[in-house]
Short mmCIF file of C-alpha atoms in Angstrom, two decimals:
data_model
loop_
_atom_site.label_atom_id
_atom_site.label_comp_id
_atom_site.label_asym_id
_atom_site.label_seq_id
_atom_site.Cartn_x
_atom_site.Cartn_y
_atom_site.Cartn_z
CA MET A 1 -47.01 14.69 -22.45
CA PHE A 2 -49.83 17.05 -21.49
CA THR A 3 -47.73 18.47 -18.63
CA THR A 4 -44.84 19.19 -20.97
CA VAL A 5 -47.09 21.06 -23.40
CA VAL A 6 -48.52 23.20 -20.61
CA VAL A 7 -45.05 24.12 -19.37
CA LEU A 8 -43.91 25.07 -22.87
CA LEU A 9 -46.96 27.29 -23.33
CA LEU A 10 -46.24 29.03 -20.05
CA MET A 11 -42.65 29.62 -21.10
CA LEU A 12 -43.64 31.07 -24.46
CA SER A 13 -46.11 33.46 -22.84
CA SER A 14 -43.74 34.57 -20.08
CA ALA A 15 -42.71 37.67 -22.01
CA HIS A 16 -46.30 38.93 -21.90
CA CYS A 17 -47.18 38.12 -18.29
CA PHE A 18 -43.92 39.15 -16.58
CA ARG A 19 -44.67 41.84 -14.05
CA LYS A 20 -43.45 45.40 -14.53
CA CYS A 21 -41.81 47.42 -11.83
CA ASP A 22 -44.13 50.42 -12.21
CA GLN A 23 -47.31 48.34 -11.90
CA MET A 24 -49.71 49.47 -9.14
CA VAL A 25 -49.44 46.96 -6.28
CA THR A 26 -50.33 46.99 -2.62
CA LYS A 27 -48.59 45.00 0.09
CA LYS A 28 -49.61 44.42 3.67
CA ASP A 29 -47.08 45.84 6.12
CA LEU A 30 -47.13 44.37 9.63
CA ASN A 31 -46.42 47.70 11.33
CA SER A 32 -48.03 50.45 9.29
CA GLY A 33 -50.66 48.66 7.24
CA LEU A 34 -50.82 49.19 3.49
CA ILE A 35 -47.77 50.41 1.55
CA LYS A 36 -48.55 52.10 -1.72
CA ILE A 37 -46.29 51.95 -4.78
CA ALA A 38 -46.73 55.16 -6.72
CA GLU A 39 -47.77 54.73 -10.36
CA LYS A 40 -47.15 58.39 -11.16
CA PRO A 41 -44.43 60.70 -9.87
CA VAL A 42 -45.08 62.36 -6.57
CA ALA A 43 -43.79 65.66 -5.31
CA SER A 44 -40.07 66.01 -5.72
CA ASP A 45 -37.51 66.08 -2.93
CA GLU A 46 -33.82 66.74 -2.67
CA HIS A 47 -32.97 63.16 -3.80
CA ASP A 48 -34.86 63.25 -7.11
CA GLU A 49 -31.73 64.08 -9.09
CA GLU A 50 -29.77 61.18 -7.59
CA ASN A 51 -28.82 58.37 -9.98
CA PHE A 52 -29.26 54.89 -8.54
CA LYS A 53 -28.04 51.65 -10.10
CA VAL A 54 -28.70 48.07 -9.04
CA ASP A 55 -26.65 44.99 -9.99
CA VAL A 56 -28.23 41.55 -9.64
CA SER A 57 -26.41 38.17 -9.50
CA ASN A 58 -27.06 34.53 -8.60
CA THR A 59 -25.19 31.36 -7.55
CA GLY A 60 -26.40 29.22 -10.47
CA PRO A 61 -26.38 27.02 -12.35
CA ALA A 62 -28.30 24.81 -9.94
CA VAL A 63 -29.99 21.47 -10.35
CA ILE A 64 -33.76 21.43 -9.91
CA TRP A 65 -34.59 20.49 -6.29
CA SER A 66 -31.51 22.31 -5.00
CA GLU A 67 -31.21 25.79 -3.49
CA ILE A 68 -30.04 28.97 -5.23
CA ASP A 69 -29.14 32.45 -3.89
CA PHE A 70 -29.87 35.87 -5.45
CA LEU A 71 -28.14 39.12 -4.59
CA ALA A 72 -28.97 42.78 -5.40
CA GLU A 73 -26.42 45.56 -4.79
CA LEU A 74 -27.58 49.17 -5.01
CA SER A 75 -25.18 52.02 -5.71
CA ALA A 76 -25.61 55.80 -5.82
CA GLU A 77 -23.56 58.98 -5.96
CA SER A 78 -24.05 59.60 -2.25
CA VAL A 79 -24.46 56.62 0.03
CA VAL A 80 -26.18 56.79 3.41
CA ILE A 81 -24.95 53.77 5.35
CA ASN A 82 -26.76 51.73 7.99
CA LYS A 83 -30.17 52.99 6.98
CA LYS A 84 -32.74 50.48 5.73
CA GLU A 85 -34.93 52.70 3.60
CA PHE A 86 -35.13 50.71 0.33
CA LEU A 87 -37.82 48.27 -0.70
CA TYR A 88 -36.85 45.36 -3.02
CA HIS A 89 -39.40 43.42 -5.04
CA TRP A 90 -38.23 40.07 -6.54
CA MET A 91 -40.05 38.16 -9.29
CA ASN A 92 -39.03 35.33 -11.66
CA ASP A 93 -40.44 33.56 -14.71
CA ALA A 94 -39.61 30.01 -13.60
CA ASP A 95 -42.33 29.26 -11.06
CA TYR A 96 -44.33 32.55 -11.13
CA THR A 97 -44.68 32.77 -7.38
CA ASP A 98 -45.94 35.89 -5.68
CA ILE A 99 -43.61 38.85 -5.43
CA LEU A 100 -40.90 38.37 -2.81
CA GLU A 101 -40.34 41.51 -0.79
CA THR A 102 -37.30 42.57 1.24
CA THR A 103 -36.54 45.84 3.02
CA ASP A 104 -32.86 46.53 3.23
CA ASN A 105 -30.02 48.99 2.86
CA TYR A 106 -27.84 49.07 -0.29
CA ARG A 107 -27.47 45.29 -0.32
CA SER A 108 -30.29 42.75 -0.30
CA ASN A 109 -30.45 39.05 -1.03
CA ILE A 110 -32.74 36.05 -1.24
CA SER A 111 -31.00 32.97 0.18
CA SER A 112 -31.69 29.29 -0.37
CA TYR A 113 -34.53 29.72 -2.83
CA MET A 114 -35.58 26.29 -4.15
CA PHE A 115 -37.32 25.48 -7.40
CA ASP A 116 -38.89 22.09 -6.68
CA SER A 117 -41.92 21.99 -8.93
CA GLU A 118 -42.36 19.06 -11.30
CA LEU A 119 -43.55 21.55 -13.93
CA ILE A 120 -40.18 23.32 -14.13
CA LEU A 121 -38.03 22.20 -17.05
CA PRO A 122 -34.27 22.61 -17.27
CA ASN A 123 -33.68 25.98 -18.88
CA LYS A 124 -32.41 29.53 -18.38
CA TYR A 125 -34.74 31.87 -16.51
CA GLN A 126 -34.86 35.48 -15.36
CA MET A 127 -35.03 36.92 -11.84
CA LYS A 128 -36.05 40.58 -11.86
CA VAL A 129 -35.68 43.03 -8.99
CA CYS A 130 -37.38 46.41 -8.56
CA VAL A 131 -35.98 48.86 -6.01
CA TYR A 132 -38.13 51.55 -4.39
CA ARG A 133 -37.31 54.44 -2.11
CA GLN A 134 -39.59 55.80 0.59
CA HIS A 135 -40.91 59.30 -0.17
CA LYS A 136 -40.33 61.69 2.72
CA GLU A 137 -43.61 63.60 2.38
CA ASN A 138 -45.60 60.44 2.96
CA ILE A 139 -44.04 57.60 4.90
CA ARG A 140 -46.27 55.09 3.15
CA VAL A 141 -45.46 56.16 -0.40
CA TYR A 142 -42.49 54.60 -2.30
CA ARG A 143 -40.99 55.64 -5.63
CA LYS A 144 -39.10 53.35 -8.03
CA ILE A 145 -35.44 54.30 -8.28
CA ALA A 146 -33.84 51.32 -10.10
CA GLU A 147 -34.50 47.95 -11.69
CA ASN A 148 -32.45 45.12 -13.20
CA HIS A 149 -32.44 41.35 -13.67
CA THR A 150 -30.15 38.32 -13.69
CA ILE A 151 -30.28 35.18 -15.84
CA PHE A 152 -30.09 31.94 -13.86
CA GLU A 153 -29.94 28.36 -15.12
CA LEU A 154 -31.77 25.35 -13.75
CA THR A 155 -30.37 21.98 -14.81
CA ALA A 156 -31.50 18.36 -14.75
CA SER A 157 -28.06 17.06 -13.64
CA LEU A 158 -25.74 17.85 -10.76
CA ASN A 159 -23.38 20.80 -11.16
CA GLY A 160 -19.76 21.16 -10.20
CA LYS A 161 -16.18 21.52 -11.46
CA ALA A 162 -13.72 18.71 -12.20
CA HIS A 163 -10.00 19.25 -11.60
CA ILE A 164 -6.92 17.22 -12.61
CA PHE A 165 -3.67 17.66 -10.72
CA GLN A 166 -0.18 16.14 -10.86
CA ASN A 167 2.86 17.04 -8.79
CA VAL A 168 5.86 17.45 -11.11
CA THR A 169 9.13 19.34 -10.63
CA HIS A 170 8.97 20.96 -14.06
CA VAL A 171 6.42 23.74 -14.51
CA ASN A 172 4.08 22.71 -17.30
CA THR A 173 2.75 25.61 -19.33
CA THR A 174 0.70 23.43 -21.69
CA GLN A 175 -2.77 22.54 -20.47
CA GLY A 176 -3.92 18.92 -20.62
CA ILE A 177 -0.42 17.30 -20.76
CA PHE A 178 0.70 15.06 -17.89
CA SER A 179 3.55 12.66 -17.10
CA THR A 180 3.43 8.89 -17.23
CA LYS A 181 4.47 6.81 -14.20
CA ARG A 182 3.42 9.58 -11.78
CA ILE A 183 0.31 9.91 -9.61
CA ILE A 184 -2.56 11.84 -11.22
CA GLN A 185 -5.41 13.08 -9.02
CA HIS A 186 -8.87 13.71 -10.45
CA SER A 187 -11.42 15.44 -8.20
CA VAL A 188 -14.93 16.90 -8.50
CA ASN A 189 -16.22 19.81 -6.42
CA LEU A 190 -20.02 19.85 -6.45
CA THR A 191 -21.61 23.31 -6.33
CA ASP A 192 -25.28 22.44 -5.79
CA LYS A 193 -26.57 23.33 -2.34
CA PHE A 194 -29.11 21.27 -0.39
CA SER A 195 -30.75 21.91 2.95
CA SER A 196 -29.88 18.44 4.24
CA ALA A 197 -26.98 16.01 3.83
CA HIS A 198 -27.18 13.39 1.11
CA THR A 199 -25.16 10.35 0.05
CA TYR A 200 -23.05 10.69 -3.08
CA TRP A 201 -21.57 7.81 -5.12
CA PHE A 202 -18.52 8.58 -7.28
CA GLU A 203 -17.68 6.17 -10.12
CA TRP A 204 -14.42 6.64 -12.07
CA PHE A 205 -13.77 5.37 -15.61
CA ILE A 206 -10.40 5.28 -17.44
CA ASP A 207 -10.71 4.93 -21.21
CA GLY A 208 -14.26 3.65 -20.77
CA GLN A 209 -13.43 1.02 -18.13
CA ARG A 210 -14.72 1.50 -14.58
CA VAL A 211 -11.80 1.32 -12.15
CA GLU A 212 -13.21 2.48 -8.80
CA THR A 213 -16.38 3.42 -6.90
CA LYS A 214 -16.31 5.58 -3.74
CA GLU A 215 -18.96 6.77 -1.30
CA ASN A 216 -18.83 10.48 -0.41
CA VAL A 217 -15.16 10.70 -1.55
CA ASN A 218 -14.82 13.21 -4.36
CA PHE A 219 -11.25 12.43 -5.57
CA PHE A 220 -9.47 9.54 -7.25
CA GLU A 221 -5.71 8.85 -7.73
CA PHE A 222 -4.21 6.67 -10.45
CA ILE A 223 -0.99 6.07 -12.45
CA HIS A 224 -1.01 5.74 -16.23
CA ASN A 225 2.03 4.12 -17.89
CA ARG A 226 1.18 4.57 -21.56
CA THR A 227 1.86 7.67 -23.62
CA GLY A 228 -0.81 9.25 -25.77
CA MET A 229 -4.43 10.26 -25.18
CA CYS A 230 -6.33 9.12 -22.08
CA ASN A 231 -9.99 9.79 -21.22
CA ILE A 232 -11.05 10.21 -17.58
CA ARG A 233 -14.76 10.20 -16.70
CA VAL A 234 -16.54 10.41 -13.36
CA GLN A 235 -20.24 9.86 -12.73
CA VAL A 236 -21.81 11.13 -9.51
CA THR A 237 -25.15 9.85 -8.22
CA MET A 238 -27.09 11.40 -5.33
CA ASP A 239 -30.10 9.87 -3.59
CA LEU A 240 -32.77 12.53 -3.20
CA VAL A 241 -34.81 11.00 -0.38
CA ASP A 242 -37.55 13.62 -0.15
CA ALA A 243 -38.39 13.45 -3.86
CA GLN A 244 -37.89 9.70 -4.14
CA LYS A 245 -35.57 10.14 -7.07
CA LYS A 246 -31.87 10.20 -7.99
CA LEU A 247 -29.84 13.11 -9.32
CA LYS A 248 -26.78 12.44 -11.45
CA GLY A 249 -23.88 14.35 -12.94
CA THR A 250 -21.10 13.34 -15.35
CA TRP A 251 -17.73 14.97 -16.05
CA SER A 252 -15.33 13.83 -18.76
CA LYS A 253 -11.81 15.00 -19.56
CA SER A 254 -9.24 13.90 -22.15
CA ILE A 255 -5.56 14.36 -21.31
CA TYR A 256 -2.28 13.63 -23.11
CA LEU A 257 0.59 11.77 -21.40
CA GLU A 258 4.32 12.00 -22.14
CA ASP A 259 7.41 10.22 -20.79
CA GLU A 260 9.74 12.24 -18.59
CA ILE A 261 13.41 12.66 -19.57
CA GLN A 262 15.55 10.36 -17.42
CA TYR A 263 19.05 10.87 -18.83
CA VAL A 264 21.06 13.17 -21.10
CA ASN A 265 24.58 12.20 -22.29
CA ILE A 266 26.98 14.46 -24.19
CA LEU A 267 30.00 13.23 -26.17
CA SER A 268 32.39 15.85 -27.53
CA SER A 269 35.91 15.98 -28.92
CA SER A 270 38.52 16.92 -26.32
CA GLU A 271 40.43 19.16 -28.73
CA THR A 272 39.76 20.95 -31.98
CA ILE A 273 41.95 22.90 -34.37
CA ILE A 274 40.86 26.48 -34.77
CA GLY A 275 38.50 26.88 -37.70
CA GLU A 276 37.00 23.41 -37.36
CA PRO A 277 33.39 23.07 -36.09
CA ILE A 278 32.60 22.00 -32.53
CA LYS A 279 31.05 18.52 -32.54
CA LEU A 280 28.50 17.40 -29.93
CA ASN A 281 26.78 14.02 -29.92
CA ILE A 282 23.75 14.23 -27.59
CA THR A 283 21.70 11.20 -26.55
CA PHE A 284 18.57 11.27 -24.36
CA ASP A 285 15.22 9.64 -23.69
CA GLY A 286 11.74 11.07 -23.16
CA SER A 287 9.19 12.22 -25.71
CA GLU A 288 8.62 15.40 -27.71
CA VAL A 289 11.80 17.13 -26.56
CA ILE A 290 13.53 20.38 -27.44
CA VAL A 291 17.34 20.64 -27.21
CA CYS A 292 18.84 24.00 -26.23
CA TRP A 293 22.59 24.68 -26.02
CA ARG A 294 25.19 27.40 -25.57
CA ILE A 295 29.01 27.57 -25.50
CA LEU A 296 30.86 28.99 -22.46
CA ASP A 297 34.52 29.46 -21.62
CA LEU A 298 36.00 28.22 -18.34
CA ASN A 299 35.24 31.61 -16.74
CA ASN A 300 31.52 30.86 -17.26
CA SER A 301 31.21 33.62 -19.84
CA THR A 302 28.89 32.98 -22.75
CA VAL A 303 30.69 33.01 -26.09
CA HIS A 304 27.77 31.67 -28.15
CA ASN A 305 24.18 32.55 -27.28
CA ARG A 306 21.49 30.02 -26.46
CA SER A 307 19.98 28.21 -29.43
CA CYS A 308 17.08 25.72 -29.42
CA ASP A 309 16.12 23.03 -31.93
CA GLU A 310 13.60 20.23 -32.20
CA PRO A 311 15.41 16.94 -32.93
CA LYS A 312 13.77 14.19 -34.93
CA SER A 313 15.36 11.28 -33.06
CA ARG A 314 16.59 10.40 -29.58
CA GLY A 315 20.22 10.51 -30.69
CA TRP A 316 21.13 13.97 -31.93
CA PHE A 317 24.36 15.06 -33.58
CA LEU A 318 25.05 18.78 -33.35
CA THR A 319 27.79 20.65 -35.20
CA PRO A 320 27.54 24.35 -34.33
CA GLY A 321 28.78 26.47 -37.22
CA ILE A 322 30.85 28.80 -35.06
CA VAL A 323 34.54 29.70 -34.93
CA LEU A 324 36.18 29.88 -31.50
CA SER A 325 39.49 31.50 -30.65
CA PRO A 326 42.18 29.36 -28.96
CA GLY A 327 41.18 28.45 -25.43
CA GLN A 328 39.16 25.97 -23.40
CA TYR A 329 35.36 25.76 -23.53
CA ILE A 330 32.36 23.73 -22.37
CA ALA A 331 28.92 23.20 -23.93
CA GLU A 332 25.84 23.59 -21.71
CA VAL A 333 22.92 21.51 -23.02
CA THR A 334 19.32 21.50 -21.75
CA VAL A 335 16.79 18.91 -22.96
CA THR A 336 13.16 19.84 -22.19
CA ASN A 337 9.66 18.55 -22.86
CA ASP A 338 6.25 19.40 -21.42
CA VAL A 339 6.74 17.37 -18.22
CA SER A 340 10.50 17.45 -17.46
CA SER A 341 13.80 19.21 -18.06
CA ILE A 342 17.45 18.11 -17.59
CA SER A 343 20.64 20.17 -18.04
CA ARG A 344 24.13 18.75 -18.60
CA GLN A 345 27.63 20.04 -19.42
CA SER A 346 30.13 18.56 -21.84
CA GLN A 347 33.77 17.82 -21.06
CA VAL A 348 36.33 20.58 -21.54
CA MET A 349 37.01 21.21 -25.22
CA SER A 350 40.39 22.72 -26.16
CA VAL A 351 40.70 24.86 -29.27
CA TYR A 352 44.29 25.41 -30.47
CA ASN A 353 46.20 26.70 -33.44
CA GLY A 354 47.18 23.94 -35.85
CA GLY A 355 50.60 25.53 -36.81
CA THR A 356 54.13 24.59 -35.52
CA GLY A 357 54.31 27.45 -33.09
CA SER A 358 51.88 25.87 -30.71
CA SER A 359 51.61 22.40 -29.33
CA SER A 360 48.70 20.53 -27.94
CA PRO A 361 48.34 20.45 -24.12
CA LEU A 362 48.31 16.67 -24.40
CA ALA A 363 51.69 16.42 -26.23
CA VAL A 364 53.91 16.08 -23.12
CA PRO A 365 51.87 13.36 -21.42
CA VAL A 366 51.63 11.42 -24.69
CA ILE A 367 55.44 11.49 -25.20
CA PHE A 368 56.14 10.27 -21.68
CA SER A 369 53.56 7.53 -22.09
CA MET A 370 55.28 6.32 -25.25
CA LEU A 371 58.69 6.29 -23.53
CA GLY A 372 57.29 4.26 -20.68
CA LEU A 373 55.79 1.80 -23.15
CA ILE A 374 59.20 1.35 -24.86
CA VAL A 375 60.90 0.63 -21.53
CA ILE A 376 58.28 -1.99 -20.67
CA ILE A 377 58.69 -3.71 -24.05
CA ALA A 378 62.51 -3.78 -23.69
CA ALA A 379 62.29 -5.29 -20.22
CA ALA A 380 59.88 -7.93 -21.45
CA ALA A 381 62.21 -8.85 -24.32
CA TYR A 382 65.16 -9.15 -21.93
CA PHE A 383 63.16 -11.44 -19.65
CA VAL A 384 62.25 -13.67 -22.60
CA ARG A 385 65.90 -13.93 -23.68
CA LEU A 386 66.99 -14.95 -20.20
CA LYS A 387 64.41 -17.71 -20.26
CA LYS A 388 66.01 -19.08 -23.48
CA LYS A 389 69.62 -19.13 -22.04
CA ARG A 390 71.21 -22.60 -21.96
CA ASP A 391 72.37 -24.22 -18.72
CA VAL A 392 76.24 -24.12 -18.30
CA GLU A 393 78.02 -26.23 -15.73
CA VAL A 394 80.42 -24.18 -13.62
CA ALA A 395 82.93 -25.05 -10.91
CA ASP A 396 83.38 -23.22 -7.68
CA PHE A 397 87.00 -22.34 -6.87
CA ASP A 398 88.51 -20.38 -4.11
CA PHE A 399 90.71 -17.77 -5.70
CA HIS A 400 93.23 -15.53 -4.05
CA PRO A 401 91.56 -12.81 -1.90
CA GLU A 402 93.15 -10.12 -4.03
CA ILE A 403 91.37 -11.52 -7.07
CA GLN A 404 87.97 -11.64 -5.33
CA SER A 405 87.27 -7.94 -5.28
CA THR A 406 83.66 -7.23 -4.56
CA GLY A 407 83.49 -4.00 -6.56
CA SER A 408 85.13 -5.53 -9.59
CA ARG A 409 82.85 -8.55 -9.38
CA ILE A 410 79.70 -6.44 -9.40
CA PHE A 411 80.98 -4.30 -12.26
CA ASN A 412 81.91 -7.39 -14.25
CA LYS A 413 78.45 -8.86 -13.73
CA ILE A 414 76.75 -5.71 -14.96
CA LYS A 415 79.12 -5.47 -17.88
CA GLY A 416 78.63 -9.12 -18.74
CA SER A 417 74.87 -8.82 -18.57
CA VAL A 418 74.80 -5.87 -20.95
CA THR A 419 77.24 -7.57 -23.34
CA ASP A 420 75.27 -10.78 -23.15
CA PHE A 421 72.04 -8.89 -23.96
CA PHE A 422 73.49 -7.68 -27.29
CA GLN A 423 75.60 -10.71 -28.26
CA ARG A 424 73.71 -13.74 -26.94
CA ASN A 425 71.78 -14.38 -30.13
CA ASP A 426 74.86 -14.36 -32.32
CA TYR A 427 76.66 -16.71 -29.98
CA LEU A 428 73.83 -19.22 -29.90
CA ASN A 429 73.03 -19.10 -33.61
CA ARG A 430 76.58 -19.10 -35.05
CA HIS A 431 78.35 -21.18 -32.35
CA ARG A 432 81.28 -18.80 -32.18
CA LEU A 433 83.25 -17.76 -29.17
CA ALA A 434 82.02 -14.68 -27.48
CA ARG A 435 84.23 -11.64 -27.76
CA TYR A 436 85.30 -11.56 -24.14
CA HIS A 437 88.51 -9.94 -22.80
CA GLN A 438 91.26 -12.56 -22.42
CA THR A 439 93.42 -12.52 -19.26
CA SER A 440 96.84 -14.05 -18.62
CA ALA A 441 95.42 -16.36 -15.99
CA LYS A 442 95.29 -20.02 -16.84
CA SER A 443 91.91 -21.54 -17.23
CA TYR A 444 90.96 -24.81 -15.74
CA GLY A 445 90.99 -27.59 -18.32
CA SER A 446 92.71 -25.49 -20.98
CA LEU A 447 94.92 -26.83 -23.75
CA GLU A 448 98.04 -25.21 -22.28
CA ASP A 449 97.61 -27.14 -19.06
CA SER A 450 97.42 -30.35 -21.02
CA ASN A 451 100.71 -29.62 -22.88
CA GLU A 452 102.61 -28.89 -19.73
CA HIS A 453 101.61 -32.21 -18.22
CA LEU A 454 102.70 -33.95 -21.33
#
């Protein structure tokens, strides 16, 4: 408790004890002895009118006990390259160490500076840099030409960036939305820098439940099958051997998952009378979709521009309020959500005039189909009638060769079959003699034969 109070008092008084760039200081130079920083202007030279500017940056935020880099870049109207004639003084209000001094050209840096004091609290601090130029009249006299500072942050937890990636064919323009039933990769890139290697433990949690722990492996792959919100959290722990302590860092991210579209079906009427609306019945799966459509003729020319709607159900009935001239058309439909997109085309739709002057392209095939159906029905009826024909006992006689004419016999059979087809029912139902042509030839077993014998 006492230590914390002391640190807070030092922080509150930092504005009053922070060193100024124009303060009189002396530094021991290894080659030339003392170097004097002028408190008052010295005699002018040709560079007095030059305007110098210095920009200062750092690699923070950084966890306490890690290393951080600072960079100062000097600019001027005229730059003399490859000449180290500038003196840089660095000072900060985090640990109040002595002034750090570098002699450099237009670019100077302090690398791998570590704040490892137990008295330093996590907070934002300031690193100030003062730039001096050597005066030509006296090699040991330097004049201040620029100053600036950078704000750096020291943290109590590890620093880094978490990244979520999924490989999908559809380009997703909405951040934080991913697909179900596909691999999702969550990784963490730590940015803190240490002078020696350390062991890191990565623990991954899905919706609060720990699913995996890895050593020195900074990525995790998983598949989520449920739609809706999902929270991914990773906790990283590092063993800091030198300080006998552990450093930790936690990253959490909430994402939203949707189902991809797997199928799109389009049902449309094959023909429509001019003036009637085009009807499309579109069915699909997936979640949170948008349906876009346009009408094209068979030459792939657009006759109705693209239009998009948000359906309220998976089955969607569309009746475009457009009038098409006679011809043949197709509808091009695209169903899209945040994670997928599928395009389909309808069957050919024929638009024709409903008057007597025109006929449907399907009229001729329909007529021939009906004629074929009539022929099949007639043949079936004839076959059924033949099945019902009674058995008649006949005798085989050898007639005179002149009577047995092959051509006449075939003709008579055909003629008899046709006549029998139309008269068989009457003969069977009324028991009357069939109206056959009578010849002068005597029939076997006839009444005339009987009278002659008598």
